Short mmCIF file of the C-alpha atoms (twelve columns), coordinates in Angstrom:
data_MODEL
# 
_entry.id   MODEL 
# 
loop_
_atom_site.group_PDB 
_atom_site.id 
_atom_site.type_symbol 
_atom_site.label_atom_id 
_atom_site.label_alt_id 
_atom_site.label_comp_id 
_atom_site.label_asym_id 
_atom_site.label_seq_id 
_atom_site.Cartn_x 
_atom_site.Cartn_y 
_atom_site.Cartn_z 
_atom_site.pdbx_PDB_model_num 
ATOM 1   C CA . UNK A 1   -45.725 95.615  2.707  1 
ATOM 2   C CA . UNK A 2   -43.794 98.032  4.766  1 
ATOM 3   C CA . UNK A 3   -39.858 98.002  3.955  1 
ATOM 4   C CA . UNK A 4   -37.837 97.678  7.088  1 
ATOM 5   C CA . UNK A 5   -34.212 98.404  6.798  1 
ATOM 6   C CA . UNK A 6   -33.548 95.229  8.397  1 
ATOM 7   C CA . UNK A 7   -34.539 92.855  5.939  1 
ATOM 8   C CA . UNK A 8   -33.097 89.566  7.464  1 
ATOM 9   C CA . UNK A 9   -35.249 90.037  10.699 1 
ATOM 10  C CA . UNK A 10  -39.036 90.488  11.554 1 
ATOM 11  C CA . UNK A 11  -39.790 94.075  12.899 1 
ATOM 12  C CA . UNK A 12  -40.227 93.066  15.833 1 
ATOM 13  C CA . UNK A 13  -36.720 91.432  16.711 1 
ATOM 14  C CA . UNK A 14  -35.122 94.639  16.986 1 
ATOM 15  C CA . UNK A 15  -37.428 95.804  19.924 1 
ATOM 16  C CA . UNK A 16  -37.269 91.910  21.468 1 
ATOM 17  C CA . UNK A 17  -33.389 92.212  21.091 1 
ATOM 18  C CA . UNK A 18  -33.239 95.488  22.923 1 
ATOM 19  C CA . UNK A 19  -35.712 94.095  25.879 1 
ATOM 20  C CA . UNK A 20  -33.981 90.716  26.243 1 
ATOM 21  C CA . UNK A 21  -30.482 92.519  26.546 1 
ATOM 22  C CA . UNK A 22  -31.784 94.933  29.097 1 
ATOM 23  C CA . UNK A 23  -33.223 92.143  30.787 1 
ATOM 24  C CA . UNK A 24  -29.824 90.391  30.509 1 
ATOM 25  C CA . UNK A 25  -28.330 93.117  32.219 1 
ATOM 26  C CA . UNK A 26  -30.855 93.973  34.992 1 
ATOM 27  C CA . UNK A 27  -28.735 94.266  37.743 1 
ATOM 28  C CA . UNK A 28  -25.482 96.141  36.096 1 
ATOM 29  C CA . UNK A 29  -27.469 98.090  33.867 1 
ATOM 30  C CA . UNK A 30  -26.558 99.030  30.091 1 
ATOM 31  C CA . UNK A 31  -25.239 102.056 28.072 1 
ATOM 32  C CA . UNK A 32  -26.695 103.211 24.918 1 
ATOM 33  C CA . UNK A 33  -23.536 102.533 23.539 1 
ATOM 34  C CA . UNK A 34  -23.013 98.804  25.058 1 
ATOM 35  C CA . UNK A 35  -26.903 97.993  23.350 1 
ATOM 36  C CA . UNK A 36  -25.726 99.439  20.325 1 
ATOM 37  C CA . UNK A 37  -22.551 96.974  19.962 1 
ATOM 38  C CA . UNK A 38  -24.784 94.363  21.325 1 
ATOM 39  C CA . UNK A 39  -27.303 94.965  18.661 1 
ATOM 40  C CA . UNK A 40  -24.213 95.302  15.653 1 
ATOM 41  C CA . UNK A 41  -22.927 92.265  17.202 1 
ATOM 42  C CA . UNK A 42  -26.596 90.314  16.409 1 
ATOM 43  C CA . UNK A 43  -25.921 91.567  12.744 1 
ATOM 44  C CA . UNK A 44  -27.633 94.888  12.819 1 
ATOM 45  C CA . UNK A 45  -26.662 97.610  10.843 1 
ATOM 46  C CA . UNK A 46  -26.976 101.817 12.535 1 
ATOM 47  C CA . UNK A 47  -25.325 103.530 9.638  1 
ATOM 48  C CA . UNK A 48  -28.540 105.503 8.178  1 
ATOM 49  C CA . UNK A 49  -29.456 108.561 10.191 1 
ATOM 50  C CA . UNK A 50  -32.814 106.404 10.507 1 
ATOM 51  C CA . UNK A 51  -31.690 103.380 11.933 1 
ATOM 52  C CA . UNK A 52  -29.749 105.302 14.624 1 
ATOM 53  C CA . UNK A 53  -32.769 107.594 15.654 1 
ATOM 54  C CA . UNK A 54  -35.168 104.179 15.367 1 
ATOM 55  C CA . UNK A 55  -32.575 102.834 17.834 1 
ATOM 56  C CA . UNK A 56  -32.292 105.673 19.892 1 
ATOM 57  C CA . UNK A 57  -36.410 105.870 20.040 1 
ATOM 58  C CA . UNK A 58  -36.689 102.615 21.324 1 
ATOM 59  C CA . UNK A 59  -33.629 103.218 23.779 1 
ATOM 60  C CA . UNK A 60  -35.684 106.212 24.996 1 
ATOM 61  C CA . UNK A 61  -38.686 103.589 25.512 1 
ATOM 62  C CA . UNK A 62  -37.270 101.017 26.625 1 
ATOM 63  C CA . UNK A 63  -34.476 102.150 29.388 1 
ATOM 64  C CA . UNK A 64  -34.544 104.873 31.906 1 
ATOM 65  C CA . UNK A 65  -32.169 106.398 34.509 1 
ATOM 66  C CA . UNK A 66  -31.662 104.183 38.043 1 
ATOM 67  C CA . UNK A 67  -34.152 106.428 39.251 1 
ATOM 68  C CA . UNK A 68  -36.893 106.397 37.373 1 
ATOM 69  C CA . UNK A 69  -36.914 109.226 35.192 1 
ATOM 70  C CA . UNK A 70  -37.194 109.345 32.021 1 
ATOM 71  C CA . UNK A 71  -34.090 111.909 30.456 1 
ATOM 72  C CA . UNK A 72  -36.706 113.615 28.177 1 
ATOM 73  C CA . UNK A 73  -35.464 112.540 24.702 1 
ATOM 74  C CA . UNK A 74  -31.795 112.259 25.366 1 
ATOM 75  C CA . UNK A 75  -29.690 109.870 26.276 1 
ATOM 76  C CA . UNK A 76  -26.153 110.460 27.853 1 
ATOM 77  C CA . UNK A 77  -23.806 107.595 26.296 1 
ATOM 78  C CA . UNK A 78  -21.824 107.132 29.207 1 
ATOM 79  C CA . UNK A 79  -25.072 106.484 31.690 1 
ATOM 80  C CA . UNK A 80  -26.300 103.596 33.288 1 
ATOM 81  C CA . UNK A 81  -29.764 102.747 32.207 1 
ATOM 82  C CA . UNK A 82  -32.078 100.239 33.679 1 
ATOM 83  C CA . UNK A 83  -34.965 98.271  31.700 1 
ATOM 84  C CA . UNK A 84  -38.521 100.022 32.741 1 
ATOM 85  C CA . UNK A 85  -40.915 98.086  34.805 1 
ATOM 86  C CA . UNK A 86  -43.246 98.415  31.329 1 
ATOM 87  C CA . UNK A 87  -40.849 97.020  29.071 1 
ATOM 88  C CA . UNK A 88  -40.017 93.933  31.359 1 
ATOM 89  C CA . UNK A 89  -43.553 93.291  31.173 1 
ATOM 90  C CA . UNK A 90  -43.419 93.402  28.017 1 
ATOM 91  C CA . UNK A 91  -40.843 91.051  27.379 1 
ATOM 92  C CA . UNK A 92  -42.660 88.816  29.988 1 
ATOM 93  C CA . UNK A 93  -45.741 88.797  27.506 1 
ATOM 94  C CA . UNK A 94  -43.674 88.239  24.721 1 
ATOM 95  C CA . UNK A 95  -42.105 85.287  26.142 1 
ATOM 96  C CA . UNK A 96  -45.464 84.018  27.567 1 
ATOM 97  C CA . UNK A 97  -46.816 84.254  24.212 1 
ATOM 98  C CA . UNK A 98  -44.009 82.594  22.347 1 
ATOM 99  C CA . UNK A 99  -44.136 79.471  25.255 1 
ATOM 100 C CA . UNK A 100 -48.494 79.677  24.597 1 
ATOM 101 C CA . UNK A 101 -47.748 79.359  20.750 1 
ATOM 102 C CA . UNK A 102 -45.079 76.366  20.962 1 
ATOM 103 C CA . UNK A 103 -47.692 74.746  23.501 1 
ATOM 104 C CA . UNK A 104 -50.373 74.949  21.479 1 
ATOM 105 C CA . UNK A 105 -48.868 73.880  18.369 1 
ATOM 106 C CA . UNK A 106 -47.764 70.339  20.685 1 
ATOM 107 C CA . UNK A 107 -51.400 70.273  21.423 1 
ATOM 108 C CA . UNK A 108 -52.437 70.200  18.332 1 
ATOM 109 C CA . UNK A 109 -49.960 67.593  16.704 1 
ATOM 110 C CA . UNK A 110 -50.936 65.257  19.818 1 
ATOM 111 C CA . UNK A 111 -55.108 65.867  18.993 1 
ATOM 112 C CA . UNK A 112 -54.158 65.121  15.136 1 
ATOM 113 C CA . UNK A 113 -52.409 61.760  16.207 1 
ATOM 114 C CA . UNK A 114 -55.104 60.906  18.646 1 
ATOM 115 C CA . UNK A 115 -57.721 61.637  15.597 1 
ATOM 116 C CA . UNK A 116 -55.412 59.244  13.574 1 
ATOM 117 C CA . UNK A 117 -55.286 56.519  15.996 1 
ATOM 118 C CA . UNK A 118 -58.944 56.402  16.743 1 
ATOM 119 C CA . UNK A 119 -59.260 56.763  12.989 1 
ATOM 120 C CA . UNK A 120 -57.376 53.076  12.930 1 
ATOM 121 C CA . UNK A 121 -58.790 52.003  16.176 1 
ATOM 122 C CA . UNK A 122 -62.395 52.569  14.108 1 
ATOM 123 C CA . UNK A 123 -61.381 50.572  10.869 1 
ATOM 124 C CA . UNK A 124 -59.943 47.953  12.934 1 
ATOM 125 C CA . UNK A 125 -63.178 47.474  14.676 1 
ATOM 126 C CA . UNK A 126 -65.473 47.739  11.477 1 
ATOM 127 C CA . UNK A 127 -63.364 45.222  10.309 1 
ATOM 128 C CA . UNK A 128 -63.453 42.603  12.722 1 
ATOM 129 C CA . UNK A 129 -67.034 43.325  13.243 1 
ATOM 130 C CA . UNK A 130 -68.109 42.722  9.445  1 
ATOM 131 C CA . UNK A 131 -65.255 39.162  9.671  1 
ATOM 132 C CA . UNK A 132 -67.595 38.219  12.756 1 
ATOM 133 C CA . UNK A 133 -71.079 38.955  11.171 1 
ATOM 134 C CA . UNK A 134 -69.461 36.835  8.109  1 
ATOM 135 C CA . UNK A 135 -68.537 33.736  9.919  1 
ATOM 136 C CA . UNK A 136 -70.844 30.732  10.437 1 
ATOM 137 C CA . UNK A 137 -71.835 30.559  14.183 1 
ATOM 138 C CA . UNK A 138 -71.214 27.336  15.510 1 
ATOM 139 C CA . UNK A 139 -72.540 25.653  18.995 1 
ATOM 140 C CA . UNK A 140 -71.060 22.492  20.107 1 
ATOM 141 C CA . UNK A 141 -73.433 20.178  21.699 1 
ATOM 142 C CA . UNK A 142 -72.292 20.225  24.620 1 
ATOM 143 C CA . UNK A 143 -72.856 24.244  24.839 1 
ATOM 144 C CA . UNK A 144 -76.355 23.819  22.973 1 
ATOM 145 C CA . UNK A 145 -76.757 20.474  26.187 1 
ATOM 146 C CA . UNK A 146 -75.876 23.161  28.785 1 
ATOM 147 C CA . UNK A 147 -78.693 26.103  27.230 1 
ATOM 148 C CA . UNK A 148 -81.053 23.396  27.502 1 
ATOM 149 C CA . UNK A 149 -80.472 22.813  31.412 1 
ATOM 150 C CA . UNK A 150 -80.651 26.510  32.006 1 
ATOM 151 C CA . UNK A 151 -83.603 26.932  30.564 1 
ATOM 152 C CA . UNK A 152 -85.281 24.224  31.945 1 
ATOM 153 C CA . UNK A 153 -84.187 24.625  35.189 1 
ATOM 154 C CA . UNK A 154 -85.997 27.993  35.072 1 
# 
């Protein structure tokens, strides 16, 4: 197992939490510094020298200048940054994924009770079929009086 400073989320929630704020803020844009107090204010921690330059790596992926560019391994505190066309896809997947997981997991619980109810639905019908085969058949005469016209009316 890999040991990830922060232990109280998946690896991945630190990328997800830097696209979904940069999608957040689409229009206005975002500062390193304003996705850095967003991030502290989620409950993670940039004290090591590590965490900040895993922070500012993703930054650097995530987030480039209103034009485009990338700024070449630095980022400028004060700038406006703007989520990349790649990593709003990439959220986009991520959510599509998440919504194909959930879906599939109601699919499944509705096959499984399905399953179940045709699992009843089968003992019900072995049951009454074995009662039936069980019970003395009966014809009233006038039943066994109309059989007789049928058939010799034929």
């Amino acid at each position: 197992m890999v040991w990830y400073p922060y232990a109280t989320m998946k690896k991945d929630d630190l990328y997800i939490a830097i696209l979904k704020h940069g999608y957040d803020k689409i229009n206005e844009g975002v500062t390193y510094d304003s996705v850095r107090q967003h991030l502290e204010k989620l409950g993670y921690s940039f004290d090591a020298d590590d965490n900040i330059s895993r922070l500012h790596k993703l930054f650097y992926e995530t987030f480039s200048l209103h034009t485009g560019k990338k700024t070449r391994g630095t980022v400028d505190s004060e700038s406006k940054y703007y989520i990349d066309i790649d990593a709003y896809f990439k959220l986009v997947e991520y959510t599509e994924l998440k919504e194909a997981r959930r879906a599939s997991k109601n699919a499944t619980y509705f096959a499984i009770i399905a399953i179940v109810i045709s699992i009843v639905a089968f003992g019900f019908s072995i049951y009454f079929s074995i009662k039936q085969l069980k019970s003395p058949t009966k014809i009233e005469t006038t039943q066994f009086e109309m059989i007789e016209e049928w058939v010799k009316g034929k």
